[in-house]
Short mmCIF file of N, CA and C in Angstrom, two decimals:
data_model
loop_
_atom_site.label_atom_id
_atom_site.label_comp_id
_atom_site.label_asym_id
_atom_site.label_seq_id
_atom_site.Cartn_x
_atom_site.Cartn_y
_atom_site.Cartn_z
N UNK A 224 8.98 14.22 19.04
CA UNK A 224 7.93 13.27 18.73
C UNK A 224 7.57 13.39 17.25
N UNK A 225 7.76 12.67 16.74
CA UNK A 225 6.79 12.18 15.12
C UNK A 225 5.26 12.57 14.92
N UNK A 226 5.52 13.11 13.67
CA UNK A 226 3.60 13.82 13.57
C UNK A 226 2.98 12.54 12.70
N UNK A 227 1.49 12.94 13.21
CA UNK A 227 0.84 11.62 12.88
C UNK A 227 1.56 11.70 11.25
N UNK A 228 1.68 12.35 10.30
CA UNK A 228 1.96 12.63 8.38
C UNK A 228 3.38 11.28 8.84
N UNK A 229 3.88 11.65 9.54
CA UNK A 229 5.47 10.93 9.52
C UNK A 229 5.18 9.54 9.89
N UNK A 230 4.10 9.16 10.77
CA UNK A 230 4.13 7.67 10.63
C UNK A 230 3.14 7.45 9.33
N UNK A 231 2.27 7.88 9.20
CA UNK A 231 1.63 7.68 8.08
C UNK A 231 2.44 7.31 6.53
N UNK A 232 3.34 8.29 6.39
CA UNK A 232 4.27 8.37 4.95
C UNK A 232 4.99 7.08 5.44
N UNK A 233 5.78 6.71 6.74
CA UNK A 233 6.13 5.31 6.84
C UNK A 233 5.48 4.13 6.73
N UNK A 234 4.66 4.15 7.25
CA UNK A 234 3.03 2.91 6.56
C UNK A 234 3.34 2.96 5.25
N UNK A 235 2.99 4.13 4.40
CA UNK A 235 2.65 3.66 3.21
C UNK A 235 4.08 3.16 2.24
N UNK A 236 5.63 3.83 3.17
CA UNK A 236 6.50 3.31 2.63
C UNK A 236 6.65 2.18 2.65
N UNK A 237 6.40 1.20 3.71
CA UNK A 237 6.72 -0.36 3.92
C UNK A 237 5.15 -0.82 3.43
N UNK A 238 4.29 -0.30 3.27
CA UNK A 238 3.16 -1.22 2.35
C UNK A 238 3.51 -1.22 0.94
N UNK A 239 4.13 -0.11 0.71
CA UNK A 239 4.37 -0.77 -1.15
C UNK A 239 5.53 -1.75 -1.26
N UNK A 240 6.82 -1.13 -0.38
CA UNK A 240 7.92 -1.85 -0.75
C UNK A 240 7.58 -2.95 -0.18
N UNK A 241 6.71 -3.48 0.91
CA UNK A 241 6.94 -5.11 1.19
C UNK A 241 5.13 -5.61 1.59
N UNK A 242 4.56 -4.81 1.17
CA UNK A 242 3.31 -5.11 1.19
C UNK A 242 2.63 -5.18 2.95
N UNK A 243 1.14 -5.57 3.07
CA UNK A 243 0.61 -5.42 4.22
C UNK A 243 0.80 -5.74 5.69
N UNK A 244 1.94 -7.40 5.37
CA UNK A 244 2.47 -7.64 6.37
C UNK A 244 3.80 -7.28 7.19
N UNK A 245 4.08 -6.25 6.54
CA UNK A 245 5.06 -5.36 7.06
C UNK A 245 4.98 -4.54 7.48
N UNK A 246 3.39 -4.05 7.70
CA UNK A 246 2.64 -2.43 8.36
C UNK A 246 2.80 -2.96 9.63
N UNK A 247 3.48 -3.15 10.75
CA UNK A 247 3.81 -3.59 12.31
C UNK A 247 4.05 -2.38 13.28
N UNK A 248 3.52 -2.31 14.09
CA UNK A 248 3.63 -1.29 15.23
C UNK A 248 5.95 -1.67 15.08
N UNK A 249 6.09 -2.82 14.88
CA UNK A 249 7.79 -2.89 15.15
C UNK A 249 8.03 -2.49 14.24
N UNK A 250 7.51 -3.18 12.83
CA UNK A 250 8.48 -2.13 11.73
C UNK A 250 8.64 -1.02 11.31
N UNK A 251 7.17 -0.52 12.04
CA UNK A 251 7.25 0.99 12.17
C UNK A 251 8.45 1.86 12.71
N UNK A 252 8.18 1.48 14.56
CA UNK A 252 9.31 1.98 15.27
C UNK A 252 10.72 1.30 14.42
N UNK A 253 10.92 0.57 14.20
CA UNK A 253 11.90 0.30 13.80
C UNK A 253 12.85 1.25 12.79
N UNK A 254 11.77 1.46 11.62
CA UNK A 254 11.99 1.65 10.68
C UNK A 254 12.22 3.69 10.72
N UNK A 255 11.60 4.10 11.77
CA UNK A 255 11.44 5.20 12.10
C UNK A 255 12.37 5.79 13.69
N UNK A 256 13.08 4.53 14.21
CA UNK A 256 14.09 4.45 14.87
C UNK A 256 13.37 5.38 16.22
N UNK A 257 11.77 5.15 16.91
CA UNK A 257 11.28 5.55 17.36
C UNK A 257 11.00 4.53 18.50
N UNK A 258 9.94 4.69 19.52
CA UNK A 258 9.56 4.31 20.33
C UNK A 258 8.23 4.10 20.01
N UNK A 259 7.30 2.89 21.22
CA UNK A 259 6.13 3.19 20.89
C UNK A 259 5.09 4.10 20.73
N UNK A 260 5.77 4.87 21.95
CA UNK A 260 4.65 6.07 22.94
C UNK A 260 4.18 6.96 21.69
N UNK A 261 5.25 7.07 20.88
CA UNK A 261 4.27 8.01 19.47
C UNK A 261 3.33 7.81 19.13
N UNK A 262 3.62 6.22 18.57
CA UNK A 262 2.96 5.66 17.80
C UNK A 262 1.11 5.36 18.85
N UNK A 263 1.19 5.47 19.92
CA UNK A 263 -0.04 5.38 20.57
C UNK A 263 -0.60 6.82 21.09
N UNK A 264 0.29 7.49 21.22
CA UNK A 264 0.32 9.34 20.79
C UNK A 264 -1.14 9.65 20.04
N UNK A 265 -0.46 9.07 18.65
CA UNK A 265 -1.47 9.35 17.01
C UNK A 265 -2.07 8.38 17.54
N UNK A 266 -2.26 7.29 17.23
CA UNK A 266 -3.17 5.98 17.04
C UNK A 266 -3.95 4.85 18.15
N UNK A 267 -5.24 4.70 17.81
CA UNK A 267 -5.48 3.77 19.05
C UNK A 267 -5.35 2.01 18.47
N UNK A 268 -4.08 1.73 18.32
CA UNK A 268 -4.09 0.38 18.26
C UNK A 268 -3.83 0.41 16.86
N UNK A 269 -3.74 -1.03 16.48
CA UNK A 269 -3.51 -1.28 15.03
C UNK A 269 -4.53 -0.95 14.25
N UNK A 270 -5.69 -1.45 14.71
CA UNK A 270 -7.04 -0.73 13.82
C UNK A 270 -7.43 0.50 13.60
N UNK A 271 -6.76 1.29 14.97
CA UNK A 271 -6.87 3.02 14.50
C UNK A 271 -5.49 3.35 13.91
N UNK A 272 -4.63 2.80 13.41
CA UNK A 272 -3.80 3.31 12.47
C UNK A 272 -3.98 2.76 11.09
N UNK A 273 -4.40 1.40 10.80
CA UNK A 273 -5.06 0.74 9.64
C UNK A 273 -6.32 1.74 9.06
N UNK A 274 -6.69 2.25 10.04
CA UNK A 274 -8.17 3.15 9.56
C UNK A 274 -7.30 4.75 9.14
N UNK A 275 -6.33 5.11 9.54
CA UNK A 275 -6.01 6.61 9.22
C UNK A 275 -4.85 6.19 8.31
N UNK A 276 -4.29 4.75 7.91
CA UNK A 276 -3.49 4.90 6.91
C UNK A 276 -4.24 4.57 6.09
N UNK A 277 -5.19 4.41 5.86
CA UNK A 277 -6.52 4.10 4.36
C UNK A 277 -7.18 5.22 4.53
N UNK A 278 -7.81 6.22 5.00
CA UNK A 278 -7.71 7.83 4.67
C UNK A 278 -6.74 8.23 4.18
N UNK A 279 -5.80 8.23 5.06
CA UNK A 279 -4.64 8.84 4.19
C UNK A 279 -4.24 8.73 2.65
N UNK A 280 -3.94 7.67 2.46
CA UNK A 280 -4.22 7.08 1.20
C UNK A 280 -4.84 7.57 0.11
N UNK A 281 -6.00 7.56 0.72
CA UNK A 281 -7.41 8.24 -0.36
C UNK A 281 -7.29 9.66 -0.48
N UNK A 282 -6.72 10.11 0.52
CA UNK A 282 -6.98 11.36 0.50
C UNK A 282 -5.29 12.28 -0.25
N UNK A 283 -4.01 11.01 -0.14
CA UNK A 283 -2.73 11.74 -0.72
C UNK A 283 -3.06 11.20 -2.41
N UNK A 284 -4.05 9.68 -3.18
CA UNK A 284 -3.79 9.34 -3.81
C UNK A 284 -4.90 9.22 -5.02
N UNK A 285 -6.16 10.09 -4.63
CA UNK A 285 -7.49 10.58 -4.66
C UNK A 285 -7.72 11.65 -4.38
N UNK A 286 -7.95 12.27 -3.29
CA UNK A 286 -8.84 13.50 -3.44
C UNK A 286 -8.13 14.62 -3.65
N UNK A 287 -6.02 14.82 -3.09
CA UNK A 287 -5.15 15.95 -3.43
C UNK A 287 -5.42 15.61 -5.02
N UNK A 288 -5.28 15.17 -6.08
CA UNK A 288 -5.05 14.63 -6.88
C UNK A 288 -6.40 15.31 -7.85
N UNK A 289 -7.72 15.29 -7.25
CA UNK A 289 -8.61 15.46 -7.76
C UNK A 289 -8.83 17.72 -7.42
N UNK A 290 -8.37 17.37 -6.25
CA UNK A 290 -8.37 18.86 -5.76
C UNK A 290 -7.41 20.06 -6.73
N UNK A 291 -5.93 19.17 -6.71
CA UNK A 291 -5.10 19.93 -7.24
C UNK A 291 -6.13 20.22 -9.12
N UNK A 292 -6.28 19.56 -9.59
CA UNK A 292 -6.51 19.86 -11.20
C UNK A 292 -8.06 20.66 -11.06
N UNK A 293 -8.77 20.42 -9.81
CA UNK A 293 -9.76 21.67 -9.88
C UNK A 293 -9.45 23.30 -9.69
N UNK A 294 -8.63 22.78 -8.90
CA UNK A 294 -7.75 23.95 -8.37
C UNK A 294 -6.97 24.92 -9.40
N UNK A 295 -6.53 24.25 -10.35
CA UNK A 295 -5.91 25.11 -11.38
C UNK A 295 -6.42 26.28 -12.48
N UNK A 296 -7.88 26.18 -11.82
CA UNK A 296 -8.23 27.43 -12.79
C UNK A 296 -8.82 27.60 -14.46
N UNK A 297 -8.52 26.27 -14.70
CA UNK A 297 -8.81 25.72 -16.24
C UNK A 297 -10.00 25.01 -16.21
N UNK A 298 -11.18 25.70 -16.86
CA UNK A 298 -12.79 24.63 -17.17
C UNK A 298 -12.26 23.46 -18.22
N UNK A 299 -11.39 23.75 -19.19
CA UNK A 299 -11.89 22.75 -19.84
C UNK A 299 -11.45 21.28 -19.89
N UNK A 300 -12.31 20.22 -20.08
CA UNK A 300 -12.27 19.17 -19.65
C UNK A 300 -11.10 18.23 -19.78
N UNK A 301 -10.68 18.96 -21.14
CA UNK A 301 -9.53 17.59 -21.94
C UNK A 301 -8.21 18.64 -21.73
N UNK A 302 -8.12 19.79 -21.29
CA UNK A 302 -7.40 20.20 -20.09
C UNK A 302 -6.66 19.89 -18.68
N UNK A 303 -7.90 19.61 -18.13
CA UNK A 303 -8.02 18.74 -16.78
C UNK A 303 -7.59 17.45 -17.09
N UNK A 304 -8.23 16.65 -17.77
CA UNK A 304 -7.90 15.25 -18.28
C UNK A 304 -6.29 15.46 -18.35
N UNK A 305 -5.96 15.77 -19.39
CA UNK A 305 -4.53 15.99 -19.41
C UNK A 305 -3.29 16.39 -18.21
N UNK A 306 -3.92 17.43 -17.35
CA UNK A 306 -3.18 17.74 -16.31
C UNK A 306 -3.35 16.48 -15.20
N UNK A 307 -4.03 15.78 -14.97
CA UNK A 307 -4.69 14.78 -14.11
C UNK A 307 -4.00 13.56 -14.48
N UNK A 308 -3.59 13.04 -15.66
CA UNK A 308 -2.78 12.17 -16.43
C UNK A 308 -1.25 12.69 -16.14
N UNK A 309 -0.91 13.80 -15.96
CA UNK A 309 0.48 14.20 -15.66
C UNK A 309 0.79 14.17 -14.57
N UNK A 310 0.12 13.98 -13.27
CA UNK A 310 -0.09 14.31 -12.13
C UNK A 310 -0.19 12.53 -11.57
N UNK A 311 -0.97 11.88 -12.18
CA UNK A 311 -0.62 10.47 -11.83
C UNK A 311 0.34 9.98 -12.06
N UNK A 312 0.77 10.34 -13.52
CA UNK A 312 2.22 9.53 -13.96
C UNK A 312 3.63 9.76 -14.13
N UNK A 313 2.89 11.22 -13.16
CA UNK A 313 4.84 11.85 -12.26
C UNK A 313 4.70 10.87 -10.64
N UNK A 314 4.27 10.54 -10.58
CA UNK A 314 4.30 9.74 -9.30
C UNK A 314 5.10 8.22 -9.68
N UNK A 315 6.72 8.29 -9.05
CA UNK A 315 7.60 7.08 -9.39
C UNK A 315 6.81 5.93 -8.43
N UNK A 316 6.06 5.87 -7.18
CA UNK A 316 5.99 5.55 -5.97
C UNK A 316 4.63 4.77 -6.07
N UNK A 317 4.08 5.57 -7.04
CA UNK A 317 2.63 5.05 -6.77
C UNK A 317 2.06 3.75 -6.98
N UNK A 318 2.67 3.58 -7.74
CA UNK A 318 2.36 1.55 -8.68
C UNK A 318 2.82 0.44 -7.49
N UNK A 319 3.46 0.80 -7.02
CA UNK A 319 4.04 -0.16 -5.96
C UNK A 319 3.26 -0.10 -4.79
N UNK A 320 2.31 0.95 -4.40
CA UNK A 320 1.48 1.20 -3.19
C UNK A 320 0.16 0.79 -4.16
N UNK A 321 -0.18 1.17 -4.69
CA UNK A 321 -1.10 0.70 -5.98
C UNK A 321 -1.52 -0.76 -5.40
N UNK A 322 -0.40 -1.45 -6.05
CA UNK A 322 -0.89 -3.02 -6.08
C UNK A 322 -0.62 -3.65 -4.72
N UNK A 323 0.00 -2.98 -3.71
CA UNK A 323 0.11 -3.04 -2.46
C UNK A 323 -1.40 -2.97 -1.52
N UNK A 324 -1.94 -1.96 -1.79
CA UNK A 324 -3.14 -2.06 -1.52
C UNK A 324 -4.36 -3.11 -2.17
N UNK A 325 -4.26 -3.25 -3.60
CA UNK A 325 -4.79 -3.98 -4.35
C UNK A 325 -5.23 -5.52 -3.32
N UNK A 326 -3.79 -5.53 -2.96
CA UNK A 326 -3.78 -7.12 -2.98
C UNK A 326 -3.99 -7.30 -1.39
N UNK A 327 -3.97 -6.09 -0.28
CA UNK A 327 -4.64 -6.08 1.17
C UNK A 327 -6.16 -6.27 0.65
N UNK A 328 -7.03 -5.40 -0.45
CA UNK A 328 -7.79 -5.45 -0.39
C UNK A 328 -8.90 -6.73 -0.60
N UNK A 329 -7.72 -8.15 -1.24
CA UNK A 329 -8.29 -9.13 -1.29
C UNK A 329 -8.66 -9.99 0.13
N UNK A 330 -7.84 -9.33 1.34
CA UNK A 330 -7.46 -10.13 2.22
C UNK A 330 -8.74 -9.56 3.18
N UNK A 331 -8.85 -8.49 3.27
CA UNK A 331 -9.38 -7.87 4.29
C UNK A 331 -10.53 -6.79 3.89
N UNK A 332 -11.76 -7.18 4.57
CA UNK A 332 -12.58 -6.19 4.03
C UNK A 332 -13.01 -4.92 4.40
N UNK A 333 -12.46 -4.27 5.10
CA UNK A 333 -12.15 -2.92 5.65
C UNK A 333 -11.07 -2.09 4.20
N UNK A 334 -9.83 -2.84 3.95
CA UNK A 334 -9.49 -2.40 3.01
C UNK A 334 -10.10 -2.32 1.95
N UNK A 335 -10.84 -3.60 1.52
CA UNK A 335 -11.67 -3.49 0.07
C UNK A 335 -12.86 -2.19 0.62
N UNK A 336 -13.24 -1.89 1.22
CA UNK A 336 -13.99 -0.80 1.40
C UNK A 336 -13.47 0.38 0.79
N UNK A 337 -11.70 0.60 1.66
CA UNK A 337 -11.60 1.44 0.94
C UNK A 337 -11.01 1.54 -0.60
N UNK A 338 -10.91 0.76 -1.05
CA UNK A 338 -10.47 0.62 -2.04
C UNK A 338 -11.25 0.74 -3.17
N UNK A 339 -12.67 0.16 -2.60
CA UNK A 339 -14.15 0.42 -3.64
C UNK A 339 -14.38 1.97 -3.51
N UNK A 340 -14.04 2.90 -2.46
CA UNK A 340 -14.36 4.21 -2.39
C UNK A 340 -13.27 4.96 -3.40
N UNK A 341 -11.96 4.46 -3.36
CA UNK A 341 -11.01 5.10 -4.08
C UNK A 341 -11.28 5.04 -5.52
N UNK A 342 -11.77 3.52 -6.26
CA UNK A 342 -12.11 3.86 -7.68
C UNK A 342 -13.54 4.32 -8.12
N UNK A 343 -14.42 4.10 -6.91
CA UNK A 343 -15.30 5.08 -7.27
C UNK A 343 -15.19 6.38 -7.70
N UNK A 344 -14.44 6.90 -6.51
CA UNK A 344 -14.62 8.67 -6.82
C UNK A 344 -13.46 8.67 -7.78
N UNK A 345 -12.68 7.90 -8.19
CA UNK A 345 -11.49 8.30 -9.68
C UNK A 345 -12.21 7.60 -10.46
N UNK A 346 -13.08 7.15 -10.91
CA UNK A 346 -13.94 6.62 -11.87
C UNK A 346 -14.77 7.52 -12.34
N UNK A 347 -15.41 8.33 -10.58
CA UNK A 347 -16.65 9.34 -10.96
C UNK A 347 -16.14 10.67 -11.59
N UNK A 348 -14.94 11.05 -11.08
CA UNK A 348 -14.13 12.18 -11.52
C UNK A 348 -13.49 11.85 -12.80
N UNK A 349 -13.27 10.51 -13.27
CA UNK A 349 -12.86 10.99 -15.00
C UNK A 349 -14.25 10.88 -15.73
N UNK A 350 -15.02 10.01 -15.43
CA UNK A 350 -16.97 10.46 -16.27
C UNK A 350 -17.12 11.59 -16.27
N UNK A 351 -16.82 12.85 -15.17
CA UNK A 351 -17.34 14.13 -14.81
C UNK A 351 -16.34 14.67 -16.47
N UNK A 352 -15.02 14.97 -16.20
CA UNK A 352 -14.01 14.96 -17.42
C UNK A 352 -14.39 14.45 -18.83
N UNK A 353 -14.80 13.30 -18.41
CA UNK A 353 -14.91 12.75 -20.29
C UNK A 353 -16.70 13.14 -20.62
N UNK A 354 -17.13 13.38 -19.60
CA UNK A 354 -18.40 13.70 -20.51
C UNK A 354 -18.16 15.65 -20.97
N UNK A 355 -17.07 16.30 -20.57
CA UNK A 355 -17.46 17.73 -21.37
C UNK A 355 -16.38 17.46 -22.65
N UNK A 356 -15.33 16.10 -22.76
CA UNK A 356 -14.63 16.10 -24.47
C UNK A 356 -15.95 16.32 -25.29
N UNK A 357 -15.07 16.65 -26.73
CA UNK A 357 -16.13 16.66 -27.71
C UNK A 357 -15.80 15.85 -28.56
N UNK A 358 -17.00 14.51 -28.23
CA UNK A 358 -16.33 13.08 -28.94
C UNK A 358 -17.92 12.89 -29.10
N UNK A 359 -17.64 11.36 -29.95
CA UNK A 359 -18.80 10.89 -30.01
C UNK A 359 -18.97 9.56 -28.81
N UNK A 360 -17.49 9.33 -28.64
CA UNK A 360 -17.87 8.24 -27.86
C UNK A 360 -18.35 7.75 -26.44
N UNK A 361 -19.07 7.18 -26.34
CA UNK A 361 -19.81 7.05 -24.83
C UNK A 361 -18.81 7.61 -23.88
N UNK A 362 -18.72 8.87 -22.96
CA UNK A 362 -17.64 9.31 -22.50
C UNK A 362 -17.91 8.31 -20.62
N UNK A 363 -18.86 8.09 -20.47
CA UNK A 363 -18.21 6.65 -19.07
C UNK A 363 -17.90 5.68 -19.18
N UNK A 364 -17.62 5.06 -20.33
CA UNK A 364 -17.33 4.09 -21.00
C UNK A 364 -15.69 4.30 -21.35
N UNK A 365 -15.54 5.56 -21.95
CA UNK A 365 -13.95 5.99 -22.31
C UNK A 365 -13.36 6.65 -20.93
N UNK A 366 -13.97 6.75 -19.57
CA UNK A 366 -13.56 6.74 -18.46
C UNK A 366 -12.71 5.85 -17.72
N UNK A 367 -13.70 4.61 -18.14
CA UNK A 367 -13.74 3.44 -17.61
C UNK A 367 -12.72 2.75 -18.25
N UNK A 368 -12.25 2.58 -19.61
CA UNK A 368 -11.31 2.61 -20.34
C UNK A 368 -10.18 3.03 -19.61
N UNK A 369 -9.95 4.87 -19.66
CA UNK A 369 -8.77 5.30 -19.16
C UNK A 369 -8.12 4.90 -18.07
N UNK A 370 -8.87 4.29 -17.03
CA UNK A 370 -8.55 3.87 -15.45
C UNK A 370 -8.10 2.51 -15.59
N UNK A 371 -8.95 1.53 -16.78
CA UNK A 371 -8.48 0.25 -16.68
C UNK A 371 -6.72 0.13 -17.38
N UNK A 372 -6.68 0.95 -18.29
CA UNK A 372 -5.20 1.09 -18.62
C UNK A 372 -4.12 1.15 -17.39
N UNK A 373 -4.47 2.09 -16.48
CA UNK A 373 -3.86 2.56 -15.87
C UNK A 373 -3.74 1.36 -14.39
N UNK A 374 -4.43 0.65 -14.26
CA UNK A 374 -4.32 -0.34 -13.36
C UNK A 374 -4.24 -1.37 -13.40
N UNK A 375 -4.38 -1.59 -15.50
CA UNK A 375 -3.83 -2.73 -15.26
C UNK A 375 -2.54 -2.69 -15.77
N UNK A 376 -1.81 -1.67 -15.89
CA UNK A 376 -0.04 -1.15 -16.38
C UNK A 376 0.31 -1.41 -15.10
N UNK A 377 0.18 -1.29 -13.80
CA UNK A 377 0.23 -1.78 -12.39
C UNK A 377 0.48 -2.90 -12.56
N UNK A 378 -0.65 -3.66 -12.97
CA UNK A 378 -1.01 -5.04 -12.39
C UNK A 378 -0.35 -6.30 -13.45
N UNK A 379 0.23 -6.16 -14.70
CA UNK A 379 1.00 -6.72 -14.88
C UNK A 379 2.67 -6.79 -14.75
N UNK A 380 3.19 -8.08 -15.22
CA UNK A 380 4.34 -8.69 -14.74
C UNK A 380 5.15 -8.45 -15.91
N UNK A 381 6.25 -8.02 -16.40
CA UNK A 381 6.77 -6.81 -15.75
C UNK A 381 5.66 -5.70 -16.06
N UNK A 382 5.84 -3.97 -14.73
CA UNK A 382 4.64 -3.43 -15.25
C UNK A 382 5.37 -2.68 -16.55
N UNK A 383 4.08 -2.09 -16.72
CA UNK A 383 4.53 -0.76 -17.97
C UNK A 383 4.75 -0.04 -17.07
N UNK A 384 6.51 0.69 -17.72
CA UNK A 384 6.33 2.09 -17.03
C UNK A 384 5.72 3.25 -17.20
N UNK A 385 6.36 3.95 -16.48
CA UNK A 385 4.73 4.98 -17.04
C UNK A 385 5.16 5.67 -18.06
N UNK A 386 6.42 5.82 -18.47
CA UNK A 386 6.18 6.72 -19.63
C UNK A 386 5.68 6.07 -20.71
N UNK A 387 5.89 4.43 -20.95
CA UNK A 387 4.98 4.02 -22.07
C UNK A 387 3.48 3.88 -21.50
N UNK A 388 3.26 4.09 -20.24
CA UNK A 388 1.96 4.07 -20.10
C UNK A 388 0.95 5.65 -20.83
N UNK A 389 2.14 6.65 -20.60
CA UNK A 389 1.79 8.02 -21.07
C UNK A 389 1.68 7.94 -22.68
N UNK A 390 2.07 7.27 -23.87
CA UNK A 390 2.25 7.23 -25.05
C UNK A 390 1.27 6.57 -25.09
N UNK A 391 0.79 5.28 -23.84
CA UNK A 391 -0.94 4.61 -24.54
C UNK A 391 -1.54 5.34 -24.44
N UNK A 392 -1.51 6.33 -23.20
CA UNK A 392 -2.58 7.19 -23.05
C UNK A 392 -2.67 8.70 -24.50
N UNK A 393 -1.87 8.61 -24.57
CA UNK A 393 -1.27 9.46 -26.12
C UNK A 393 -2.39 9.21 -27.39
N UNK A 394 -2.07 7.62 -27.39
CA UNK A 394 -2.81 6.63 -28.75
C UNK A 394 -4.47 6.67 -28.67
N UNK A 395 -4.72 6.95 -27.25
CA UNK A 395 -5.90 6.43 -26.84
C UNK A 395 -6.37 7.48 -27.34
N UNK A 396 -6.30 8.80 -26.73
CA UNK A 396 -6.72 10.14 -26.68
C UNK A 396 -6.93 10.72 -28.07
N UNK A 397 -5.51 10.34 -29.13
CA UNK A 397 -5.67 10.76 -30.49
C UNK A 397 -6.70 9.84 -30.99
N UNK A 398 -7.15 8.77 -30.71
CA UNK A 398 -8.07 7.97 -31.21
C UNK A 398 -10.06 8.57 -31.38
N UNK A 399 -9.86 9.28 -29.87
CA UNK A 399 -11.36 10.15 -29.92
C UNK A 399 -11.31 11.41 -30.75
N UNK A 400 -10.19 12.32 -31.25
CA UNK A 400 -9.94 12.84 -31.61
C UNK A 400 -11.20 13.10 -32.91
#
């Protein structure tokens, strides 16, 4: 039998590569060459797997994310900042689940829920970061900045990849300097 992580990592594989209407109890089994009985095993219905693949989410693409760079042992801020920037933009996978979600979240408001929770707390966690730099500039403001780069290198056609997304973030950074 499949652990709930294994249908989960399959959700989020067919939500980036083909977006929301491809999250199907069939394309699941399908795609996982399974049966249903798992899949009702873990989940009660489509809405209790829609609800634990948007935890999941938050919690593989947000809070590990926020955990791991507390975790490392280093106070200082533009430290963290830095390791937290390396840590998003080693992720080949993420931009495509990114705007995958983005664009459920226009459709459906359970997703925009979570989706308002996800840039909250990565909004609130780079303010926490940019307010210990030693800059002059409004550091939730240069938060707010750093995140909009980063989603909207997503959100345009073709995107930036990330390593030129890593060289804006380069320009940006030497700029508070």
């Amino acid at each position: 039998m499949l652990s709930r992580t294994e249908w989960l990592d399959a959700g989020l594989e067919l939500l980036a590569g083909e977006g929301a209407p491809a999250v199907t109890i069939e394309r699941l089994t399908g795609a996982l060459g399974v049966t249903k009985g798992s899949y009702y095993h873990h989940f009660k219905g489509a809405a209790g797997y829609k609800a634990a693949l948007l935890e999941y989410f938050e919690a593989r693409y947000t809070t590990r994310l926020i955990d791991t760079v507390e975790g490392a042992g280093d106070n200082a801020a533009d430290v963290k900042l830095q390791h937290l920037l390396r840590l998003v933009l080693a992720d080949p996978d993420s931009a495509g689940l990114e705007i995958a979600v983005r664009a459920w979240a226009l459709q459906d408001p359970d997703v925009r829920a979570a989706q308002e929770r996800v840039d909250s707390a990565r909004t609130a966690y780079l303010k926490k970061l940019c307010r210990g730099l030693k800059t002059e500039v409004d550091p939730d403001r240069f938060a707010q900045l750093l995140y909009l780069i980063l989603i909207g290198a997503e959100q345009v056609l073709p995107p930036i990849h990330k390593p030129d997304v890593r060289e804006i973030y380069d320009l940006v950074l030497r700029l508070i300097d």
